[in-house]
PDB file of C-alpha atoms in Angstrom:
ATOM      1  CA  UNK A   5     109.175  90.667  91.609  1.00 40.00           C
ATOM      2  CA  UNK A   6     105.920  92.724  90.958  1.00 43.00           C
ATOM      3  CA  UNK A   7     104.377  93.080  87.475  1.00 47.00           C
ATOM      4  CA  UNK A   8     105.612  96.227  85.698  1.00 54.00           C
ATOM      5  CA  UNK A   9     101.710  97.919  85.733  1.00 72.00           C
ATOM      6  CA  UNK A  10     101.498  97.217  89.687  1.00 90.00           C
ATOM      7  CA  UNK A  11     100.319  99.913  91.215  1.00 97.00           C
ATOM      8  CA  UNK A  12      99.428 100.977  94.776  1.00 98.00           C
ATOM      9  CA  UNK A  13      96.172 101.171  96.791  1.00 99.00           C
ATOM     10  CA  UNK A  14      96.096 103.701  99.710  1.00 99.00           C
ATOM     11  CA  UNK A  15      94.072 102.978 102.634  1.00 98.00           C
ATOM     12  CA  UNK A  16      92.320 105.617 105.115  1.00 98.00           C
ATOM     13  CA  UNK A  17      90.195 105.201 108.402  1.00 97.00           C
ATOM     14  CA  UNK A  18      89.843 108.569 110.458  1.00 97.00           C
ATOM     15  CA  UNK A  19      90.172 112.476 108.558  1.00 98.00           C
ATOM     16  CA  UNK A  20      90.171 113.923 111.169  1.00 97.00           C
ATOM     17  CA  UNK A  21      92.413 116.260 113.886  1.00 96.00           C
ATOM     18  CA  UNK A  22      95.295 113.476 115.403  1.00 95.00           C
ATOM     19  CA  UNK A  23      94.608 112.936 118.964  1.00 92.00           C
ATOM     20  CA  UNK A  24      97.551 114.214 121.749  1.00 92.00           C
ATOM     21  CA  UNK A  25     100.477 111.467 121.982  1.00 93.00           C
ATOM     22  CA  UNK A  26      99.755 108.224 124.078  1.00 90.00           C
ATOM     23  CA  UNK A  27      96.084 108.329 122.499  1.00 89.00           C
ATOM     24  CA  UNK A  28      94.964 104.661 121.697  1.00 87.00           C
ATOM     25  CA  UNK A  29      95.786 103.786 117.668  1.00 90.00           C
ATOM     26  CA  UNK A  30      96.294 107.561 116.629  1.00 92.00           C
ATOM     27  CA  UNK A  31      98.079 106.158 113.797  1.00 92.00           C
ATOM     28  CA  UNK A  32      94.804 105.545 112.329  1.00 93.00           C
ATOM     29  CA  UNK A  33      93.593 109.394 112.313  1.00 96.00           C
ATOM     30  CA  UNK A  34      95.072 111.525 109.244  1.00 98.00           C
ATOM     31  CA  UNK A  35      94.317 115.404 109.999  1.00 98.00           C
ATOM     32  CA  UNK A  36      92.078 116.748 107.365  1.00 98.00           C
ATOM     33  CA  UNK A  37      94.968 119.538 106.412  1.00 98.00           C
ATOM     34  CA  UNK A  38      97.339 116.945 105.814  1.00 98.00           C
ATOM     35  CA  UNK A  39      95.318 114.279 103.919  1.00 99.00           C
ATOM     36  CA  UNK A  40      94.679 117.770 101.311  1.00 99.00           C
ATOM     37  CA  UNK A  41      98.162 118.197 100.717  1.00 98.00           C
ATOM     38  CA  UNK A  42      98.832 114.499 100.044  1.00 98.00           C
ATOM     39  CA  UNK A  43      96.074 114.498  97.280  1.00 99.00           C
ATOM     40  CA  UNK A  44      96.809 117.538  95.803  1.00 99.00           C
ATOM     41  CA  UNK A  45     100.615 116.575  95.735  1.00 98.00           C
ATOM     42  CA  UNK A  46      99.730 113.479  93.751  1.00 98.00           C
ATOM     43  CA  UNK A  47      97.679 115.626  91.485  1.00 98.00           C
ATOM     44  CA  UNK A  48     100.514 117.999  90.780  1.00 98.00           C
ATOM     45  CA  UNK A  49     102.627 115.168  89.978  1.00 98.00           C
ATOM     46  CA  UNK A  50     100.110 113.863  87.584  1.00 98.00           C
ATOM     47  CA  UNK A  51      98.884 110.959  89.431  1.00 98.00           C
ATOM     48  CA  UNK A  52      94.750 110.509  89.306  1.00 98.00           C
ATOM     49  CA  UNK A  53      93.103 108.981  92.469  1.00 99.00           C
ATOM     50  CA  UNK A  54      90.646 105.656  91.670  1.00 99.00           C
ATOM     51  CA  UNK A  55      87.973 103.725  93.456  1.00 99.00           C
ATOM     52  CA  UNK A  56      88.634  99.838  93.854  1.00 98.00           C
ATOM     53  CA  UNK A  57      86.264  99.292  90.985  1.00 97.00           C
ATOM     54  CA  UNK A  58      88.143 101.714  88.602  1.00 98.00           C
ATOM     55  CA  UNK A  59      91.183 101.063  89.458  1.00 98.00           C
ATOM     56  CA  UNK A  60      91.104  97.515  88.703  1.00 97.00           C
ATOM     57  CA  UNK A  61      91.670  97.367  85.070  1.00 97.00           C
ATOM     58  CA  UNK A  62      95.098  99.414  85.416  1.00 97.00           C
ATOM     59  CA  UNK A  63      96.388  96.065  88.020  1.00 97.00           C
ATOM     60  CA  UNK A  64      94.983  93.706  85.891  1.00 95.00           C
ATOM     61  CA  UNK A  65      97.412  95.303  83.142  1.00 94.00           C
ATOM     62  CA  UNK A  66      94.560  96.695  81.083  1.00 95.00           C
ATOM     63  CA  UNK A  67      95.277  99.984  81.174  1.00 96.00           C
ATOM     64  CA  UNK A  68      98.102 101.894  81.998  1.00 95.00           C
ATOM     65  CA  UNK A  69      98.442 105.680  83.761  1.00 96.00           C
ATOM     66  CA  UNK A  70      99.255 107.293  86.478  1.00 97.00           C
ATOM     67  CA  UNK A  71      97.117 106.224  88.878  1.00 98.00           C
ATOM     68  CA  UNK A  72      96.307 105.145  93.024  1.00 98.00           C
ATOM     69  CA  UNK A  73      93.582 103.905  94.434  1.00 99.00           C
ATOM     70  CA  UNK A  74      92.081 105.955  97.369  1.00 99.00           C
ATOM     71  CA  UNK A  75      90.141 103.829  99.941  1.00 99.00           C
ATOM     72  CA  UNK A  76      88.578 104.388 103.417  1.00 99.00           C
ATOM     73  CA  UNK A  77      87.879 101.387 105.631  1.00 98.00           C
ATOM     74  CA  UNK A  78      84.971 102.096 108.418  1.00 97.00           C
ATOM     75  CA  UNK A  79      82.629 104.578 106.805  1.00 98.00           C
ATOM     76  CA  UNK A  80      83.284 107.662 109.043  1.00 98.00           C
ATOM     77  CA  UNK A  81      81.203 110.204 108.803  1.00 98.00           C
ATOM     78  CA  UNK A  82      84.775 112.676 108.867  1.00 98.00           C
ATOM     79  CA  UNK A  83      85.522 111.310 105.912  1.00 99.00           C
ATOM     80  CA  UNK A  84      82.414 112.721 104.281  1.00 99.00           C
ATOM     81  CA  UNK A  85      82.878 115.754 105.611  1.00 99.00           C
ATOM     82  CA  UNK A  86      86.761 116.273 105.074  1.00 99.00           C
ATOM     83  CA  UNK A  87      87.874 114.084 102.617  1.00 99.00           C
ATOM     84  CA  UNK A  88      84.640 114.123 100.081  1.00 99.00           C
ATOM     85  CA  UNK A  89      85.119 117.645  98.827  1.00 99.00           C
ATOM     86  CA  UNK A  90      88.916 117.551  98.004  1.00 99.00           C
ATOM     87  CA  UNK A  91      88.305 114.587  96.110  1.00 99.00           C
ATOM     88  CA  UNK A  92      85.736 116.493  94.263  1.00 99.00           C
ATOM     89  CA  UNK A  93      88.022 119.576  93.501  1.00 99.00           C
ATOM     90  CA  UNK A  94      90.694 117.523  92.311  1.00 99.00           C
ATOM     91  CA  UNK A  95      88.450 115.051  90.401  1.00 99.00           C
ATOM     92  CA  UNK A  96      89.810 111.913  92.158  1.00 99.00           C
ATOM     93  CA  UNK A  97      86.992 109.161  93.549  1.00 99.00           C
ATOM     94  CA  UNK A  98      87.370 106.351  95.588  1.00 99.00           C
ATOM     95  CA  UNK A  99      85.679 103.612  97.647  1.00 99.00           C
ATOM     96  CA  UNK A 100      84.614 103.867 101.220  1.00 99.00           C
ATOM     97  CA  UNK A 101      84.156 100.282 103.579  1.00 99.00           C
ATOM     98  CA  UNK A 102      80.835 100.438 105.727  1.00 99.00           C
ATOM     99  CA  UNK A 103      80.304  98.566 108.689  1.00 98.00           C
ATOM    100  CA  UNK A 104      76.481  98.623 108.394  1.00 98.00           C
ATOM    101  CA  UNK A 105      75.368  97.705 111.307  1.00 97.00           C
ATOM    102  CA  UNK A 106      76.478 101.458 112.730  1.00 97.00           C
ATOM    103  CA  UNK A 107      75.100 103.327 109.944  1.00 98.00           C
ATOM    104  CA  UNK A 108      73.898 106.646 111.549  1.00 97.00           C
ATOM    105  CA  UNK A 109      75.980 105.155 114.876  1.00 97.00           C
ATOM    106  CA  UNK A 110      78.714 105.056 116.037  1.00 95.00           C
ATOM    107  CA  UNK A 111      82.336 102.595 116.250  1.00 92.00           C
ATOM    108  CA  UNK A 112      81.136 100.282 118.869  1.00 92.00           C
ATOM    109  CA  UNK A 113      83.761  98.254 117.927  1.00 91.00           C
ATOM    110  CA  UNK A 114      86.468 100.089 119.209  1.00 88.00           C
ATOM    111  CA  UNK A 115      85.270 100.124 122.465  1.00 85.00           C
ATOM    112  CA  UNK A 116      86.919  97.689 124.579  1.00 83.00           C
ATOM    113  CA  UNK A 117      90.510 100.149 122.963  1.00 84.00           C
ATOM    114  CA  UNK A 118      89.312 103.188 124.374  1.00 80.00           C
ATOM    115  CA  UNK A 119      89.038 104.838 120.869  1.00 81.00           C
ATOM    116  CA  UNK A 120      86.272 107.547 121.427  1.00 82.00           C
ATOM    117  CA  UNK A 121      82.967 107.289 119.655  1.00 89.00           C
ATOM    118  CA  UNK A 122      83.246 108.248 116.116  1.00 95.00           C
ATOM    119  CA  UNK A 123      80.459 109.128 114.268  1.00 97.00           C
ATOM    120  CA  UNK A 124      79.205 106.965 111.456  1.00 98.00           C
ATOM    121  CA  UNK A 125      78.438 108.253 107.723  1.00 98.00           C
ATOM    122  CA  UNK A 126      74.246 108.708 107.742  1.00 98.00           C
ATOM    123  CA  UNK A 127      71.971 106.627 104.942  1.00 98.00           C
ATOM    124  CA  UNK A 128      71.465 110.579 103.563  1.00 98.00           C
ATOM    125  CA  UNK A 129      75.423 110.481 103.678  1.00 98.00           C
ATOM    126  CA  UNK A 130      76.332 107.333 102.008  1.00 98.00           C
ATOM    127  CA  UNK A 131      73.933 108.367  98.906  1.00 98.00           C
ATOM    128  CA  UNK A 132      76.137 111.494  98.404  1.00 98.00           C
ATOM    129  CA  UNK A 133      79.000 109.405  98.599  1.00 98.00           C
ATOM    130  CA  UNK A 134      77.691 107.780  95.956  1.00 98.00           C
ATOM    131  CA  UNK A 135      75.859 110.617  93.982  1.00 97.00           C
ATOM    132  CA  UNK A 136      79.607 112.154  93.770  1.00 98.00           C
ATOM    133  CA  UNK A 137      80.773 109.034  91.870  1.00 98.00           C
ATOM    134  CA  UNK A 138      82.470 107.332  94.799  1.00 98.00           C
ATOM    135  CA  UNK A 139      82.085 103.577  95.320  1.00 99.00           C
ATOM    136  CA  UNK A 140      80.191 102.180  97.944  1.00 99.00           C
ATOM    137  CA  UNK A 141      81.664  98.659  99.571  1.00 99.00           C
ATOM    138  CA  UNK A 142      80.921  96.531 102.794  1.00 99.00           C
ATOM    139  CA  UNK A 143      82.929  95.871 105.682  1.00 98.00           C
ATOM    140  CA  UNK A 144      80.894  93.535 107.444  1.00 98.00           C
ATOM    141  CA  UNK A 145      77.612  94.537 109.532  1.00 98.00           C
ATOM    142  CA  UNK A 146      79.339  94.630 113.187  1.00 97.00           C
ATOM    143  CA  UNK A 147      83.161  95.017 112.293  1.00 97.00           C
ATOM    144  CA  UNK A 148      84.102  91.826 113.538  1.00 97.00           C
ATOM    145  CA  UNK A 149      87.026  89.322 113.438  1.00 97.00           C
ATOM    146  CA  UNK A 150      85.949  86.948 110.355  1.00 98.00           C
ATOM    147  CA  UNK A 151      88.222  83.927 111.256  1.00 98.00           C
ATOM    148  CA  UNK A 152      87.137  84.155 114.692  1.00 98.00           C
ATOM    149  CA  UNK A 153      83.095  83.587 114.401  1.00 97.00           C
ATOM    150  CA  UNK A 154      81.946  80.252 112.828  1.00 97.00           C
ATOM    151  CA  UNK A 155      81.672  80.446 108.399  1.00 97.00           C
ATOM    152  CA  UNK A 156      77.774  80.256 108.917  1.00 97.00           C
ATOM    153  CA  UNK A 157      77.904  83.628 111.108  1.00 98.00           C
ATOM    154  CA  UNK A 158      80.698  84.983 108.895  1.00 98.00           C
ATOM    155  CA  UNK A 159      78.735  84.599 105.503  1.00 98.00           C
ATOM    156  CA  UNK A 160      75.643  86.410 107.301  1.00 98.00           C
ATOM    157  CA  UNK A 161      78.644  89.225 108.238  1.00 98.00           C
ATOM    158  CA  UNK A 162      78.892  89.396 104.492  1.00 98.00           C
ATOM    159  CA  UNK A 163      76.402  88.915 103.115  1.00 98.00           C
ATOM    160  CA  UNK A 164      73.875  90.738 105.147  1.00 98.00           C
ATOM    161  CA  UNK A 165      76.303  93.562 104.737  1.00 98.00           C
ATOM    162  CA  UNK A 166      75.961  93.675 100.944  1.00 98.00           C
ATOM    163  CA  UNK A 167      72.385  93.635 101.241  1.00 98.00           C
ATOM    164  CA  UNK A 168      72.085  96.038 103.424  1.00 98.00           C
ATOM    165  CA  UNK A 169      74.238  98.656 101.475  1.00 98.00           C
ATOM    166  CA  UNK A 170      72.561  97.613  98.460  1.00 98.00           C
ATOM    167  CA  UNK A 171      69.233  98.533  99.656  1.00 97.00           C
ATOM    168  CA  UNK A 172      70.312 101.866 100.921  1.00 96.00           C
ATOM    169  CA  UNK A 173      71.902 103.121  97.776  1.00 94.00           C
ATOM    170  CA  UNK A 174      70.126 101.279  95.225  1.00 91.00           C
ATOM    171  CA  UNK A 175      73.673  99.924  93.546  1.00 92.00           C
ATOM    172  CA  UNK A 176      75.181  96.895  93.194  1.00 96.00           C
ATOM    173  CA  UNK A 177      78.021  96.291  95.886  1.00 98.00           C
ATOM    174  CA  UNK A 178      80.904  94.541  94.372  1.00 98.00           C
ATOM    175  CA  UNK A 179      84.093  95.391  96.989  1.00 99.00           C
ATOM    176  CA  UNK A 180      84.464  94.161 100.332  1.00 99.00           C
ATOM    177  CA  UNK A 181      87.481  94.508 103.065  1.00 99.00           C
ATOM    178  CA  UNK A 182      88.209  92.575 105.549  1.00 99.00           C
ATOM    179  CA  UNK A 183      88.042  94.167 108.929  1.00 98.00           C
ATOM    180  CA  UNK A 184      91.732  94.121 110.745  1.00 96.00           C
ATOM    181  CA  UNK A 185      92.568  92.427 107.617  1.00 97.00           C
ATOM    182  CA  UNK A 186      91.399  89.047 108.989  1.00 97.00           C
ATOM    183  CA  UNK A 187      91.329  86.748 106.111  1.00 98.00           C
ATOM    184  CA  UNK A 188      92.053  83.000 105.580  1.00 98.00           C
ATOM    185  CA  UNK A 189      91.133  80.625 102.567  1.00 98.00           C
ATOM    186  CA  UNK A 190      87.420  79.708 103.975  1.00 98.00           C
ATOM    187  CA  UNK A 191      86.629  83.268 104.339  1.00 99.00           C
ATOM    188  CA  UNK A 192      87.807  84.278 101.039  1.00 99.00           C
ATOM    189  CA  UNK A 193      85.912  81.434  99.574  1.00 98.00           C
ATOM    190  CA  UNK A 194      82.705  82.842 101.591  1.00 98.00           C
ATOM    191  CA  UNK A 195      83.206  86.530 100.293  1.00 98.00           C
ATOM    192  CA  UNK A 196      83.377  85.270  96.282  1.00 98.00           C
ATOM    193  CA  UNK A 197      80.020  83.099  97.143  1.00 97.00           C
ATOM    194  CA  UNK A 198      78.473  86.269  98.761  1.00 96.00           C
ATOM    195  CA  UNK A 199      78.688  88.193  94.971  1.00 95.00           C
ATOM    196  CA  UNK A 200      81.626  90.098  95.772  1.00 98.00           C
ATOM    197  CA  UNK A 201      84.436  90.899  92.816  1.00 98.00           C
ATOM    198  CA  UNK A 202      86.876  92.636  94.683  1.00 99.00           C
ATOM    199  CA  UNK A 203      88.354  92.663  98.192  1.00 99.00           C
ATOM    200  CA  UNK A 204      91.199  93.993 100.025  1.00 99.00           C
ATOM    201  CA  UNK A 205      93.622  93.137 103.031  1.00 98.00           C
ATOM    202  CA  UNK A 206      96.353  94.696 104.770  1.00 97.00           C
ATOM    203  CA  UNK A 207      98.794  92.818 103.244  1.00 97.00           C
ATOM    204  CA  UNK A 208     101.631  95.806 102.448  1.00 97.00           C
ATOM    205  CA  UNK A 209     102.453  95.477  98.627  1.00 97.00           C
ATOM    206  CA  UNK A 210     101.569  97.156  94.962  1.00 97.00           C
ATOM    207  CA  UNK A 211      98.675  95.351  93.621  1.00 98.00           C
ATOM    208  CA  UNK A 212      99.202  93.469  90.266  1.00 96.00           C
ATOM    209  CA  UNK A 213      97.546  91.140  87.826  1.00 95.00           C
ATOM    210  CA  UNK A 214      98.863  88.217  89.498  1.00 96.00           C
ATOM    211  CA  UNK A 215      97.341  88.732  92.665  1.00 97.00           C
ATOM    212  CA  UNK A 216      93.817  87.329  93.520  1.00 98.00           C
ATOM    213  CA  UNK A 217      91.472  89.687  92.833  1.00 98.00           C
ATOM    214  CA  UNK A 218      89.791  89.152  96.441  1.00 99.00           C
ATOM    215  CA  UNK A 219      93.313  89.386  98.283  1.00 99.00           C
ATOM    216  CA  UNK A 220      94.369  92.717  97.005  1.00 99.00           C
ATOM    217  CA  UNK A 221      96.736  94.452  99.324  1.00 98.00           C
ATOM    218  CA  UNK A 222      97.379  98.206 100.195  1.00 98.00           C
ATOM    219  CA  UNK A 223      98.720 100.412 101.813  1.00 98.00           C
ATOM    220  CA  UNK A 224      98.352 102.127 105.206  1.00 97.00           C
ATOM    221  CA  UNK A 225      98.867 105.714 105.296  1.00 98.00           C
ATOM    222  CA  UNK A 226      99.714 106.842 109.162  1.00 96.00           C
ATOM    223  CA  UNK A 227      98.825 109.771 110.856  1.00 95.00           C
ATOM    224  CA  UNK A 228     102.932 110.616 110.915  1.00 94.00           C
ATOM    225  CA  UNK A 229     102.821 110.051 106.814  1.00 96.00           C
ATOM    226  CA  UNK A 230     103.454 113.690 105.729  1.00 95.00           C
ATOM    227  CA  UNK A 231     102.728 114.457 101.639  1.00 96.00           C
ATOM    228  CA  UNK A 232     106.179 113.333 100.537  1.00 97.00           C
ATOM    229  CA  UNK A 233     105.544 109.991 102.944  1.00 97.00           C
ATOM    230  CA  UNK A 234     102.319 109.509 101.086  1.00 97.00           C
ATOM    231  CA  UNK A 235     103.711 110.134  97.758  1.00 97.00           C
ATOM    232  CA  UNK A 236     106.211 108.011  97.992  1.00 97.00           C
ATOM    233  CA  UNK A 237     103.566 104.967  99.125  1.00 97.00           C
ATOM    234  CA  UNK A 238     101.394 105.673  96.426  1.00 97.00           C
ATOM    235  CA  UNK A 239     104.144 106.176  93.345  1.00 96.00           C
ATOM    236  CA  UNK A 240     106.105 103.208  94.836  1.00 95.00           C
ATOM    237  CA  UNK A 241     104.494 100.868  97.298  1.00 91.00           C
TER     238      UNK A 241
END
């Protein structure tokens, strides 16, 4: 049974137009129309969007409101452009994943799914992200599977990552997310020794005080998630 001030975390990847049917993982695209209407539903109904970092004292049972946390996995630079200035009018932030090896490039991980090529948020990008009180977290440097390379490789993944992102907006990096969700105790033990406080899965669940801070799970919101879809996940899990 979940802890009465659970609450849920929403996960993004692509704001963008939804390819035709029978493209590879549209699922993962949200058009830019319809992620609008889900934020500004939430706002109507008196719910306040969060980063990780904020957000965290309202699971941990330190505060209480109504709030969701907003969060972007892949650093896109569609998300910049579409999803950055409703959660500006509205007054909501939240925390965007970089792979940052691709900063300025592209998803070259997606290419053996026949995703297109995505643009990447720039360096000049990611400092507005952060300049509009967004947090800033790392998703590895090349996207990869972390259980699947050897813990020496996977703490450079990490680490590096952190490093990098610190360096390019001059802030500390404290949130991480594991790309496909790939997590198992060794890795989670190499993410807390890499500095990080927070870190999320895809583990499908309301996030609570007795969950481990770097195994926090969310929610996926789907490209067929319409505003009442995403209300629902974020009010209820």
């Amino acid at each position: 049974m979940r802890s009465y001030s659970a609450v849920t975390i929403l996960t993004y990847h692509q704001i963008a137009e939804v390819p035709p049917p029978g493209s590879p993982f549209r699922w993962l695209f949200v058009s830019p129309d319809n992620f609008q209407k889900q934020m500004k539903w939430l706002s109507r109904l008196g719910y306040i969007g969060m980063s990780l970092r904020e957000i965290h004292p309202y699971i941990m049972g330190r505060k209480q409101g109504k709030v969701f946390g907003i969060t972007f996995d892949d650093g896109f630079s569609n998300i910049y452009e579409n999803a950055l200035p409703v959660l500006i009018d509205l007054g909501f932030t939240s925390t965007c994943f970089f792979v940052s090896g691709q900063i300025g490039g592209f998803n070259k991980w997606d290419e053996s799914k026949g995703i297109s090529y995505t643009r990447c948020m720039s360096q000049e990008q990611i400092r507005g992200w952060a300049h509009a009180g967004n947090e800033i977290g790392a998703h590895t440097v090349d996207h990869v599977h972390l259980t699947q390379v050897g813990l020496s490789e996977a703490y450079d993944q990490i680490c590096d990552s952190r490093k990098h992102l610190e360096n390019i907006s001059n802030q500390r990096i404290t949130s991480f997310s594991y790309p496909y969700g790939d997590v198992s105790p060794d890795i989670r033990d190499v993410v807390a020794k890499s500095g990080f406080k927070l870190a999320v899965t895809l583990r499908k669940a309301q996030a609570g005080p007795e969950d481990d801070p770097l195994l926090l799970p969310r929610r996926n919101i789907r490209h067929s998630d319409g505003w009442m879809a995403a209300c629902r996940k974020a009010i209820f899990g």
